[in-house]
Short mmCIF file of N, CA and C in Angstrom, two decimals:
data_model
loop_
_atom_site.label_atom_id
_atom_site.label_comp_id
_atom_site.label_asym_id
_atom_site.label_seq_id
_atom_site.Cartn_x
_atom_site.Cartn_y
_atom_site.Cartn_z
N MET A 49 -5.83 -30.67 14.11
CA MET A 49 -5.03 -29.49 14.37
C MET A 49 -5.49 -28.87 15.69
N ARG A 50 -4.53 -28.53 16.51
CA ARG A 50 -4.83 -27.92 17.80
C ARG A 50 -5.41 -26.53 17.60
N THR A 51 -6.33 -26.15 18.48
CA THR A 51 -6.85 -24.78 18.46
C THR A 51 -6.17 -23.99 19.58
N TYR A 52 -6.07 -22.69 19.34
CA TYR A 52 -5.39 -21.81 20.28
C TYR A 52 -6.34 -20.68 20.69
N SER A 53 -6.18 -20.25 21.91
CA SER A 53 -6.97 -19.11 22.38
C SER A 53 -6.41 -17.83 21.74
N PRO A 54 -7.22 -16.78 21.69
CA PRO A 54 -6.70 -15.52 21.15
C PRO A 54 -5.42 -15.06 21.84
N GLU A 55 -5.34 -15.26 23.17
CA GLU A 55 -4.14 -14.84 23.91
C GLU A 55 -2.93 -15.70 23.52
N GLU A 56 -3.13 -17.00 23.32
CA GLU A 56 -2.02 -17.87 22.90
C GLU A 56 -1.52 -17.48 21.51
N ILE A 57 -2.45 -17.12 20.63
CA ILE A 57 -2.07 -16.70 19.27
C ILE A 57 -1.24 -15.42 19.35
N ARG A 58 -1.73 -14.45 20.10
CA ARG A 58 -0.99 -13.18 20.22
C ARG A 58 0.39 -13.41 20.84
N GLN A 59 0.46 -14.22 21.86
CA GLN A 59 1.72 -14.49 22.55
C GLN A 59 2.73 -15.14 21.59
N CYS A 60 2.29 -16.13 20.86
CA CYS A 60 3.18 -16.81 19.91
C CYS A 60 3.63 -15.84 18.81
N PHE A 61 2.69 -15.12 18.22
CA PHE A 61 3.01 -14.22 17.11
C PHE A 61 3.98 -13.11 17.54
N SER A 62 3.86 -12.66 18.76
CA SER A 62 4.70 -11.53 19.18
C SER A 62 6.07 -11.95 19.70
N SER A 63 6.18 -13.15 20.29
CA SER A 63 7.44 -13.45 20.96
C SER A 63 8.12 -14.77 20.61
N SER A 64 7.46 -15.65 19.90
CA SER A 64 8.11 -16.91 19.56
C SER A 64 9.25 -16.68 18.57
N THR A 65 10.30 -17.45 18.72
CA THR A 65 11.42 -17.38 17.77
C THR A 65 11.53 -18.67 16.95
N ASP A 66 10.61 -19.58 17.16
CA ASP A 66 10.61 -20.86 16.46
C ASP A 66 9.66 -20.77 15.25
N PHE A 67 10.23 -20.74 14.05
CA PHE A 67 9.41 -20.58 12.86
C PHE A 67 8.35 -21.66 12.76
N ASN A 68 8.70 -22.91 13.06
CA ASN A 68 7.73 -24.00 12.95
C ASN A 68 6.54 -23.80 13.89
N GLU A 69 6.83 -23.34 15.10
CA GLU A 69 5.74 -23.06 16.05
C GLU A 69 4.87 -21.92 15.52
N ILE A 70 5.50 -20.86 15.04
CA ILE A 70 4.75 -19.71 14.51
C ILE A 70 3.88 -20.16 13.34
N PHE A 71 4.46 -20.98 12.46
CA PHE A 71 3.73 -21.44 11.29
C PHE A 71 2.53 -22.28 11.71
N ASP A 72 2.71 -23.18 12.68
CA ASP A 72 1.60 -24.03 13.14
C ASP A 72 0.48 -23.18 13.75
N VAL A 73 0.85 -22.21 14.54
CA VAL A 73 -0.17 -21.35 15.16
C VAL A 73 -0.86 -20.51 14.09
N PHE A 74 -0.11 -20.04 13.12
CA PHE A 74 -0.69 -19.28 12.01
C PHE A 74 -1.70 -20.13 11.25
N GLN A 75 -1.33 -21.36 10.93
CA GLN A 75 -2.24 -22.27 10.22
C GLN A 75 -3.50 -22.51 11.05
N SER A 76 -3.32 -22.65 12.35
CA SER A 76 -4.47 -22.86 13.22
C SER A 76 -5.35 -21.61 13.25
N ALA A 77 -4.73 -20.43 13.30
CA ALA A 77 -5.51 -19.18 13.31
C ALA A 77 -6.34 -19.06 12.03
N LEU A 78 -5.76 -19.45 10.91
CA LEU A 78 -6.51 -19.43 9.65
C LEU A 78 -7.66 -20.42 9.71
N ALA A 79 -7.39 -21.62 10.21
CA ALA A 79 -8.43 -22.65 10.30
C ALA A 79 -9.54 -22.23 11.26
N GLN A 80 -9.17 -21.50 12.31
CA GLN A 80 -10.15 -21.01 13.29
C GLN A 80 -10.87 -19.77 12.77
N ARG A 81 -10.50 -19.32 11.58
CA ARG A 81 -11.11 -18.15 10.92
C ARG A 81 -10.91 -16.88 11.75
N VAL A 82 -9.71 -16.72 12.29
CA VAL A 82 -9.36 -15.50 13.03
C VAL A 82 -9.13 -14.41 11.99
N THR A 83 -10.09 -13.50 11.88
CA THR A 83 -9.97 -12.42 10.89
C THR A 83 -9.62 -11.08 11.54
N GLU A 84 -9.63 -11.02 12.86
CA GLU A 84 -9.20 -9.79 13.54
C GLU A 84 -7.74 -9.54 13.15
N PHE A 85 -7.43 -8.34 12.74
CA PHE A 85 -6.11 -8.05 12.18
C PHE A 85 -5.01 -7.86 13.23
N GLU A 86 -5.37 -7.48 14.43
CA GLU A 86 -4.37 -7.16 15.46
C GLU A 86 -3.35 -8.28 15.71
N PRO A 87 -3.76 -9.55 15.87
CA PRO A 87 -2.75 -10.58 16.09
C PRO A 87 -1.75 -10.70 14.93
N TYR A 88 -2.23 -10.48 13.72
CA TYR A 88 -1.35 -10.60 12.57
C TYR A 88 -0.35 -9.45 12.50
N ARG A 89 -0.74 -8.28 13.01
CA ARG A 89 0.23 -7.18 13.10
C ARG A 89 1.40 -7.60 13.99
N LEU A 90 1.07 -8.24 15.10
CA LEU A 90 2.12 -8.73 15.99
C LEU A 90 3.02 -9.72 15.26
N LEU A 91 2.41 -10.58 14.48
CA LEU A 91 3.18 -11.56 13.70
C LEU A 91 4.13 -10.85 12.74
N PHE A 92 3.63 -9.86 12.01
CA PHE A 92 4.46 -9.18 11.01
C PHE A 92 5.64 -8.45 11.65
N TRP A 93 5.46 -8.00 12.89
CA TRP A 93 6.54 -7.28 13.57
C TRP A 93 7.45 -8.20 14.38
N ASN A 94 7.19 -9.50 14.35
CA ASN A 94 8.03 -10.43 15.11
C ASN A 94 9.47 -10.33 14.59
N PRO A 95 10.42 -9.92 15.43
CA PRO A 95 11.79 -9.68 14.96
C PRO A 95 12.54 -10.94 14.53
N SER A 96 12.02 -12.11 14.87
CA SER A 96 12.72 -13.34 14.48
C SER A 96 12.44 -13.73 13.03
N LEU A 97 11.44 -13.11 12.42
CA LEU A 97 11.06 -13.47 11.05
C LEU A 97 11.87 -12.67 10.02
N THR A 98 12.22 -13.33 8.94
CA THR A 98 12.90 -12.66 7.83
C THR A 98 11.85 -11.96 6.96
N PRO A 99 12.28 -11.03 6.12
CA PRO A 99 11.31 -10.40 5.21
C PRO A 99 10.54 -11.42 4.36
N ASP A 100 11.22 -12.46 3.89
CA ASP A 100 10.54 -13.48 3.09
C ASP A 100 9.49 -14.23 3.90
N GLU A 101 9.78 -14.49 5.16
CA GLU A 101 8.80 -15.17 6.00
C GLU A 101 7.60 -14.26 6.27
N VAL A 102 7.85 -12.99 6.52
CA VAL A 102 6.75 -12.04 6.73
C VAL A 102 5.88 -11.99 5.47
N ARG A 103 6.53 -11.94 4.32
CA ARG A 103 5.78 -11.91 3.06
C ARG A 103 4.94 -13.18 2.89
N LEU A 104 5.51 -14.32 3.23
CA LEU A 104 4.78 -15.59 3.14
C LEU A 104 3.50 -15.53 3.96
N PHE A 105 3.61 -15.08 5.20
CA PHE A 105 2.44 -14.99 6.06
C PHE A 105 1.44 -13.96 5.53
N GLY A 106 1.93 -12.82 5.12
CA GLY A 106 1.04 -11.78 4.62
C GLY A 106 0.28 -12.19 3.38
N GLU A 107 0.99 -12.79 2.43
CA GLU A 107 0.34 -13.23 1.18
C GLU A 107 -0.70 -14.31 1.47
N LYS A 108 -0.37 -15.23 2.36
CA LYS A 108 -1.31 -16.31 2.71
C LYS A 108 -2.55 -15.73 3.41
N LEU A 109 -2.33 -14.80 4.31
CA LEU A 109 -3.45 -14.17 5.03
C LEU A 109 -4.37 -13.44 4.06
N ALA A 110 -3.79 -12.65 3.15
CA ALA A 110 -4.59 -11.90 2.18
C ALA A 110 -5.34 -12.83 1.24
N GLY A 111 -4.72 -13.94 0.87
CA GLY A 111 -5.38 -14.90 0.00
C GLY A 111 -6.52 -15.64 0.70
N GLU A 112 -6.32 -15.91 1.97
CA GLU A 112 -7.32 -16.65 2.74
C GLU A 112 -8.51 -15.77 3.11
N PHE A 113 -8.25 -14.50 3.44
CA PHE A 113 -9.30 -13.58 3.86
C PHE A 113 -9.25 -12.32 3.00
N PRO A 114 -9.84 -12.36 1.79
CA PRO A 114 -9.79 -11.19 0.90
C PRO A 114 -10.34 -9.91 1.52
N GLN A 115 -11.23 -10.04 2.50
CA GLN A 115 -11.81 -8.86 3.13
C GLN A 115 -10.77 -8.04 3.91
N VAL A 116 -9.64 -8.64 4.24
CA VAL A 116 -8.59 -7.89 4.94
C VAL A 116 -7.35 -7.68 4.06
N ALA A 117 -7.43 -8.07 2.79
CA ALA A 117 -6.26 -8.00 1.91
C ALA A 117 -5.72 -6.57 1.79
N TYR A 118 -6.61 -5.59 1.63
CA TYR A 118 -6.15 -4.21 1.50
C TYR A 118 -5.37 -3.80 2.75
N GLU A 119 -5.92 -4.08 3.92
CA GLU A 119 -5.27 -3.72 5.18
C GLU A 119 -3.93 -4.45 5.33
N VAL A 120 -3.90 -5.72 4.95
CA VAL A 120 -2.66 -6.51 5.03
C VAL A 120 -1.59 -5.89 4.14
N PHE A 121 -1.93 -5.62 2.89
CA PHE A 121 -0.93 -5.09 1.95
C PHE A 121 -0.47 -3.70 2.36
N LEU A 122 -1.38 -2.87 2.82
CA LEU A 122 -1.01 -1.53 3.26
C LEU A 122 -0.10 -1.61 4.49
N TRP A 123 -0.42 -2.50 5.40
CA TRP A 123 0.39 -2.67 6.60
C TRP A 123 1.79 -3.18 6.22
N LEU A 124 1.87 -4.19 5.35
CA LEU A 124 3.17 -4.71 4.94
C LEU A 124 3.99 -3.63 4.25
N ALA A 125 3.37 -2.84 3.41
CA ALA A 125 4.08 -1.77 2.72
C ALA A 125 4.69 -0.80 3.72
N GLY A 126 3.89 -0.36 4.67
CA GLY A 126 4.39 0.57 5.68
C GLY A 126 5.49 -0.05 6.53
N MET A 127 5.34 -1.32 6.85
CA MET A 127 6.34 -2.01 7.64
C MET A 127 7.67 -2.12 6.87
N PHE A 128 7.59 -2.52 5.61
CA PHE A 128 8.82 -2.64 4.82
C PHE A 128 9.45 -1.27 4.56
N GLU A 129 8.62 -0.26 4.43
CA GLU A 129 9.15 1.10 4.25
C GLU A 129 9.94 1.52 5.48
N ALA A 130 9.42 1.20 6.65
CA ALA A 130 10.06 1.62 7.90
C ALA A 130 11.27 0.78 8.27
N THR A 131 11.23 -0.51 7.97
CA THR A 131 12.27 -1.39 8.52
C THR A 131 13.32 -1.87 7.52
N TYR A 132 12.99 -1.97 6.26
CA TYR A 132 13.94 -2.55 5.32
C TYR A 132 14.34 -1.60 4.20
N SER A 133 14.04 -0.33 4.36
CA SER A 133 14.28 0.63 3.28
C SER A 133 15.75 0.73 2.90
N THR A 134 16.65 0.57 3.84
CA THR A 134 18.07 0.71 3.51
C THR A 134 18.59 -0.48 2.73
N SER A 135 17.99 -1.65 2.93
CA SER A 135 18.51 -2.84 2.24
C SER A 135 17.83 -3.11 0.91
N ASP A 136 16.57 -2.72 0.77
CA ASP A 136 15.90 -3.02 -0.51
C ASP A 136 15.47 -1.77 -1.26
N ASN A 137 15.88 -0.60 -0.78
CA ASN A 137 15.57 0.66 -1.46
C ASN A 137 14.08 0.85 -1.70
N HIS A 138 13.28 0.46 -0.75
CA HIS A 138 11.82 0.65 -0.76
C HIS A 138 11.09 -0.22 -1.79
N GLU A 139 11.75 -1.15 -2.42
CA GLU A 139 11.08 -1.94 -3.45
C GLU A 139 9.94 -2.78 -2.87
N LEU A 140 10.16 -3.38 -1.71
CA LEU A 140 9.07 -4.17 -1.10
C LEU A 140 7.91 -3.27 -0.70
N ALA A 141 8.21 -2.09 -0.19
CA ALA A 141 7.15 -1.17 0.20
C ALA A 141 6.30 -0.81 -1.02
N VAL A 142 6.93 -0.41 -2.11
CA VAL A 142 6.18 -0.03 -3.31
C VAL A 142 5.42 -1.23 -3.87
N HIS A 143 6.04 -2.41 -3.82
CA HIS A 143 5.36 -3.63 -4.27
C HIS A 143 4.03 -3.81 -3.53
N TYR A 144 4.05 -3.63 -2.22
CA TYR A 144 2.83 -3.83 -1.44
C TYR A 144 1.87 -2.65 -1.55
N TYR A 145 2.36 -1.45 -1.79
CA TYR A 145 1.44 -0.35 -2.08
C TYR A 145 0.69 -0.63 -3.39
N ARG A 146 1.39 -1.19 -4.36
CA ARG A 146 0.74 -1.56 -5.62
C ARG A 146 -0.32 -2.64 -5.40
N LYS A 147 0.00 -3.61 -4.56
CA LYS A 147 -0.96 -4.68 -4.28
C LYS A 147 -2.19 -4.13 -3.54
N ALA A 148 -1.96 -3.20 -2.62
CA ALA A 148 -3.09 -2.58 -1.91
C ALA A 148 -3.97 -1.81 -2.89
N ALA A 149 -3.35 -1.08 -3.81
CA ALA A 149 -4.12 -0.33 -4.81
C ALA A 149 -4.88 -1.27 -5.74
N ALA A 150 -4.32 -2.43 -6.02
CA ALA A 150 -5.02 -3.39 -6.88
C ALA A 150 -6.27 -3.91 -6.18
N VAL A 151 -6.22 -4.07 -4.86
CA VAL A 151 -7.37 -4.54 -4.10
C VAL A 151 -8.42 -3.44 -3.99
N ASN A 152 -7.99 -2.20 -3.76
CA ASN A 152 -8.92 -1.09 -3.58
C ASN A 152 -8.40 0.12 -4.36
N PRO A 153 -8.60 0.15 -5.68
CA PRO A 153 -8.03 1.22 -6.50
C PRO A 153 -8.61 2.60 -6.23
N ALA A 154 -9.76 2.70 -5.59
CA ALA A 154 -10.37 4.00 -5.32
C ALA A 154 -9.76 4.70 -4.11
N GLU A 155 -8.99 3.99 -3.34
CA GLU A 155 -8.38 4.57 -2.14
C GLU A 155 -7.06 5.25 -2.52
N PRO A 156 -6.90 6.55 -2.26
CA PRO A 156 -5.69 7.27 -2.68
C PRO A 156 -4.44 6.96 -1.84
N GLU A 157 -4.61 6.44 -0.64
CA GLU A 157 -3.48 6.27 0.27
C GLU A 157 -2.30 5.47 -0.31
N PRO A 158 -2.52 4.33 -0.96
CA PRO A 158 -1.36 3.59 -1.49
C PRO A 158 -0.55 4.39 -2.51
N TYR A 159 -1.22 5.15 -3.35
CA TYR A 159 -0.52 5.94 -4.36
C TYR A 159 0.35 7.01 -3.71
N ILE A 160 -0.24 7.70 -2.74
CA ILE A 160 0.46 8.79 -2.06
C ILE A 160 1.63 8.25 -1.26
N LYS A 161 1.38 7.18 -0.50
CA LYS A 161 2.45 6.62 0.34
C LYS A 161 3.59 6.04 -0.49
N ALA A 162 3.28 5.50 -1.66
CA ALA A 162 4.36 5.00 -2.53
C ALA A 162 5.28 6.14 -2.92
N CYS A 163 4.72 7.31 -3.16
CA CYS A 163 5.54 8.48 -3.51
C CYS A 163 6.40 8.92 -2.33
N ASP A 164 5.91 8.70 -1.12
CA ASP A 164 6.70 9.06 0.07
C ASP A 164 7.98 8.23 0.16
N CYS A 165 8.02 7.09 -0.52
CA CYS A 165 9.22 6.24 -0.52
C CYS A 165 10.32 6.79 -1.41
N HIS A 166 9.97 7.71 -2.28
CA HIS A 166 10.92 8.18 -3.30
C HIS A 166 12.09 8.95 -2.67
N GLU A 167 13.29 8.51 -3.00
CA GLU A 167 14.52 9.20 -2.59
C GLU A 167 15.03 9.96 -3.81
N PRO A 168 14.75 11.26 -3.91
CA PRO A 168 15.10 12.02 -5.12
C PRO A 168 16.59 12.01 -5.45
N ASP A 169 17.44 12.05 -4.45
CA ASP A 169 18.88 12.09 -4.73
C ASP A 169 19.38 10.83 -5.42
N LEU A 170 18.73 9.72 -5.15
CA LEU A 170 19.13 8.44 -5.74
C LEU A 170 18.17 7.95 -6.82
N ASN A 171 17.02 8.63 -6.96
CA ASN A 171 15.95 8.21 -7.86
C ASN A 171 15.53 6.76 -7.57
N ILE A 172 15.35 6.49 -6.28
CA ILE A 172 14.94 5.16 -5.84
C ILE A 172 13.70 5.33 -4.97
N PRO A 173 12.64 4.59 -5.23
CA PRO A 173 12.37 3.84 -6.45
C PRO A 173 12.28 4.79 -7.63
N PRO A 174 12.49 4.26 -8.82
CA PRO A 174 12.53 5.13 -10.00
C PRO A 174 11.26 5.96 -10.18
N ALA A 175 11.46 7.24 -10.48
CA ALA A 175 10.34 8.16 -10.65
C ALA A 175 9.41 7.70 -11.77
N ALA A 176 9.97 7.14 -12.83
CA ALA A 176 9.13 6.70 -13.96
C ALA A 176 8.10 5.66 -13.52
N GLY A 177 8.51 4.73 -12.67
CA GLY A 177 7.57 3.72 -12.18
C GLY A 177 6.50 4.32 -11.28
N LEU A 178 6.88 5.29 -10.47
CA LEU A 178 5.90 5.96 -9.61
C LEU A 178 4.93 6.78 -10.43
N ILE A 179 5.43 7.42 -11.49
CA ILE A 179 4.55 8.20 -12.37
C ILE A 179 3.49 7.29 -13.00
N GLU A 180 3.94 6.15 -13.49
CA GLU A 180 3.00 5.19 -14.10
C GLU A 180 1.98 4.72 -13.07
N PHE A 181 2.43 4.45 -11.85
CA PHE A 181 1.54 3.98 -10.79
C PHE A 181 0.50 5.06 -10.43
N LEU A 182 0.94 6.30 -10.29
CA LEU A 182 0.01 7.39 -9.99
C LEU A 182 -1.01 7.57 -11.09
N LYS A 183 -0.55 7.53 -12.33
CA LYS A 183 -1.49 7.69 -13.46
C LYS A 183 -2.53 6.58 -13.48
N SER A 184 -2.14 5.39 -13.07
CA SER A 184 -3.09 4.27 -13.06
C SER A 184 -4.20 4.50 -12.04
N GLY A 185 -3.94 5.31 -11.01
CA GLY A 185 -4.95 5.56 -9.99
C GLY A 185 -5.91 6.69 -10.30
N ILE A 186 -5.52 7.59 -11.20
CA ILE A 186 -6.34 8.77 -11.47
C ILE A 186 -7.79 8.43 -11.83
N PRO A 187 -8.05 7.45 -12.71
CA PRO A 187 -9.45 7.19 -13.05
C PRO A 187 -10.27 6.59 -11.90
N HIS A 188 -9.61 6.12 -10.87
CA HIS A 188 -10.32 5.38 -9.81
C HIS A 188 -10.62 6.20 -8.57
N VAL A 189 -9.76 7.15 -8.21
CA VAL A 189 -9.96 7.89 -6.96
C VAL A 189 -10.99 9.00 -7.15
N ALA A 190 -11.73 9.28 -6.12
CA ALA A 190 -12.78 10.30 -6.20
C ALA A 190 -12.19 11.69 -6.41
N ASP A 191 -11.11 12.00 -5.72
CA ASP A 191 -10.46 13.30 -5.86
C ASP A 191 -9.00 13.06 -6.24
N PRO A 192 -8.68 13.17 -7.53
CA PRO A 192 -7.31 12.90 -7.96
C PRO A 192 -6.32 14.05 -7.70
N SER A 193 -6.77 15.13 -7.07
CA SER A 193 -5.89 16.29 -6.84
C SER A 193 -4.57 15.92 -6.15
N PRO A 194 -4.59 15.11 -5.08
CA PRO A 194 -3.31 14.76 -4.45
C PRO A 194 -2.39 13.97 -5.40
N LEU A 195 -2.98 13.16 -6.27
CA LEU A 195 -2.18 12.42 -7.23
C LEU A 195 -1.60 13.37 -8.27
N PHE A 196 -2.39 14.34 -8.70
CA PHE A 196 -1.89 15.34 -9.65
C PHE A 196 -0.71 16.11 -9.05
N LYS A 197 -0.83 16.48 -7.77
CA LYS A 197 0.25 17.22 -7.13
C LYS A 197 1.53 16.39 -7.11
N ARG A 198 1.40 15.11 -6.75
CA ARG A 198 2.58 14.24 -6.71
C ARG A 198 3.16 14.04 -8.11
N LEU A 199 2.28 13.93 -9.10
CA LEU A 199 2.77 13.82 -10.49
C LEU A 199 3.54 15.08 -10.88
N GLY A 200 3.01 16.24 -10.50
CA GLY A 200 3.70 17.49 -10.79
C GLY A 200 5.09 17.50 -10.17
N ASP A 201 5.19 17.05 -8.93
CA ASP A 201 6.49 17.01 -8.25
C ASP A 201 7.45 16.04 -8.94
N LEU A 202 6.95 14.87 -9.29
CA LEU A 202 7.82 13.86 -9.93
C LEU A 202 8.29 14.32 -11.31
N TYR A 203 7.37 14.89 -12.09
CA TYR A 203 7.77 15.37 -13.41
C TYR A 203 8.80 16.50 -13.29
N THR A 204 8.61 17.38 -12.35
CA THR A 204 9.58 18.45 -12.14
C THR A 204 10.93 17.86 -11.75
N TYR A 205 10.90 16.86 -10.88
CA TYR A 205 12.14 16.21 -10.45
C TYR A 205 12.91 15.61 -11.63
N ILE A 206 12.19 14.97 -12.57
CA ILE A 206 12.90 14.34 -13.68
C ILE A 206 13.23 15.32 -14.79
N GLY A 207 12.91 16.60 -14.59
CA GLY A 207 13.31 17.63 -15.54
C GLY A 207 12.27 18.01 -16.57
N ASP A 208 11.04 17.54 -16.41
CA ASP A 208 9.98 17.90 -17.34
C ASP A 208 9.10 18.96 -16.67
N ALA A 209 9.61 20.20 -16.69
CA ALA A 209 8.93 21.30 -16.00
C ALA A 209 7.54 21.56 -16.57
N GLY A 210 7.37 21.38 -17.88
CA GLY A 210 6.06 21.60 -18.51
C GLY A 210 5.01 20.65 -17.96
N GLN A 211 5.33 19.37 -17.92
CA GLN A 211 4.38 18.39 -17.36
C GLN A 211 4.19 18.64 -15.87
N GLY A 212 5.27 19.01 -15.19
CA GLY A 212 5.17 19.30 -13.77
C GLY A 212 4.18 20.41 -13.50
N LEU A 213 4.29 21.51 -14.25
CA LEU A 213 3.38 22.64 -14.10
C LEU A 213 1.96 22.23 -14.46
N SER A 214 1.81 21.48 -15.53
CA SER A 214 0.49 21.04 -15.97
C SER A 214 -0.22 20.25 -14.86
N TYR A 215 0.48 19.32 -14.25
CA TYR A 215 -0.15 18.52 -13.19
C TYR A 215 -0.37 19.33 -11.91
N ARG A 216 0.50 20.26 -11.60
CA ARG A 216 0.27 21.10 -10.42
C ARG A 216 -0.97 21.98 -10.62
N LEU A 217 -1.17 22.46 -11.85
CA LEU A 217 -2.38 23.25 -12.14
C LEU A 217 -3.63 22.39 -12.03
N LYS A 218 -3.55 21.15 -12.50
CA LYS A 218 -4.69 20.24 -12.36
C LYS A 218 -5.01 19.99 -10.88
N ALA A 219 -3.97 19.94 -10.07
CA ALA A 219 -4.17 19.68 -8.64
C ALA A 219 -4.92 20.82 -7.97
N GLU A 220 -4.79 22.03 -8.52
CA GLU A 220 -5.44 23.20 -7.91
C GLU A 220 -6.90 23.34 -8.32
N LYS A 221 -7.33 22.65 -9.37
CA LYS A 221 -8.72 22.72 -9.80
C LYS A 221 -9.59 21.89 -8.88
N PRO A 222 -10.80 22.37 -8.57
CA PRO A 222 -11.69 21.53 -7.75
C PRO A 222 -12.09 20.29 -8.55
N PRO A 223 -12.26 19.18 -7.86
CA PRO A 223 -12.63 17.95 -8.58
C PRO A 223 -14.02 18.08 -9.20
N GLU A 224 -14.16 17.50 -10.37
CA GLU A 224 -15.46 17.49 -11.03
C GLU A 224 -16.23 16.27 -10.53
N GLY A 225 -17.49 16.49 -10.24
CA GLY A 225 -18.31 15.38 -9.80
C GLY A 225 -18.65 14.48 -10.97
N PRO A 226 -18.97 13.24 -10.70
CA PRO A 226 -19.31 12.34 -11.79
C PRO A 226 -20.59 12.79 -12.49
N GLY A 227 -20.56 12.77 -13.77
CA GLY A 227 -21.73 13.08 -14.57
C GLY A 227 -22.06 14.55 -14.69
N GLU A 228 -21.20 15.44 -14.18
CA GLU A 228 -21.48 16.87 -14.33
C GLU A 228 -21.25 17.27 -15.77
N PRO A 229 -22.22 17.95 -16.38
CA PRO A 229 -22.01 18.37 -17.76
C PRO A 229 -20.98 19.50 -17.79
N PRO A 230 -20.25 19.62 -18.90
CA PRO A 230 -19.30 20.72 -19.01
C PRO A 230 -20.05 22.04 -19.00
N ALA A 231 -19.38 23.09 -18.55
CA ALA A 231 -20.00 24.42 -18.49
C ALA A 231 -20.35 24.87 -19.89
N LYS A 232 -21.55 25.48 -20.01
CA LYS A 232 -22.00 25.98 -21.32
C LYS A 232 -21.36 27.33 -21.57
N PRO A 233 -20.94 27.59 -22.80
CA PRO A 233 -20.35 28.89 -23.09
C PRO A 233 -21.40 29.99 -23.02
N GLU A 234 -20.97 31.18 -22.61
CA GLU A 234 -21.86 32.34 -22.59
C GLU A 234 -22.24 32.68 -24.03
N GLU A 235 -23.31 33.39 -24.17
CA GLU A 235 -23.76 33.77 -25.51
C GLU A 235 -22.66 34.57 -26.21
N GLY A 236 -22.33 34.19 -27.43
CA GLY A 236 -21.30 34.86 -28.20
C GLY A 236 -19.91 34.26 -27.99
N GLU A 237 -19.74 33.40 -26.97
CA GLU A 237 -18.45 32.77 -26.70
C GLU A 237 -18.33 31.51 -27.53
N GLN A 238 -17.15 31.19 -27.92
CA GLN A 238 -16.90 29.95 -28.65
C GLN A 238 -16.79 28.81 -27.63
N PRO A 239 -17.35 27.64 -27.94
CA PRO A 239 -17.19 26.51 -27.03
C PRO A 239 -15.71 26.09 -26.97
N ALA A 240 -15.30 25.60 -25.80
CA ALA A 240 -13.92 25.14 -25.66
C ALA A 240 -13.72 23.90 -26.50
N ALA A 241 -12.54 23.80 -27.13
CA ALA A 241 -12.26 22.65 -27.98
C ALA A 241 -11.76 21.51 -27.15
#
């Protein structure tokens, strides 16, 4: 397999319109262990590639180099959110935000950005799916307050004002540190149930 210089890789990824050439250079970049993410960003934005081709490259890159999988999935999500939202109703974006969260569940960004895809007038992507996704992140993120706020907004949107208020109130509480004991009741006070 031919090897390519970093400049040749960037040039091909950014401007080639020949899928076979792009694929060959991509395979060579993987074989050369090119883990710098910048050339792959150029590849993902190549206008000659279809969404399925971009997904093929992204999935292969994340599988080959797990250390960049979170960045790859987050980048793909943002790209699909910006470029294909009208044709797929943000489904690809949310799909990749979920994949990014699966790689790094403690990072709040994928959960928050997935909510940014929500079109309330059309309920696309469906609020119920976003609610489930946000709830899955609560045990993992250090400060779940932003997730609570988004849950409050989504519940209010779907007509559950009680849950909406409950989550908005949780968002206003300062986060509890790990292992902090609950506050002791004052003398004569009943412990909280």
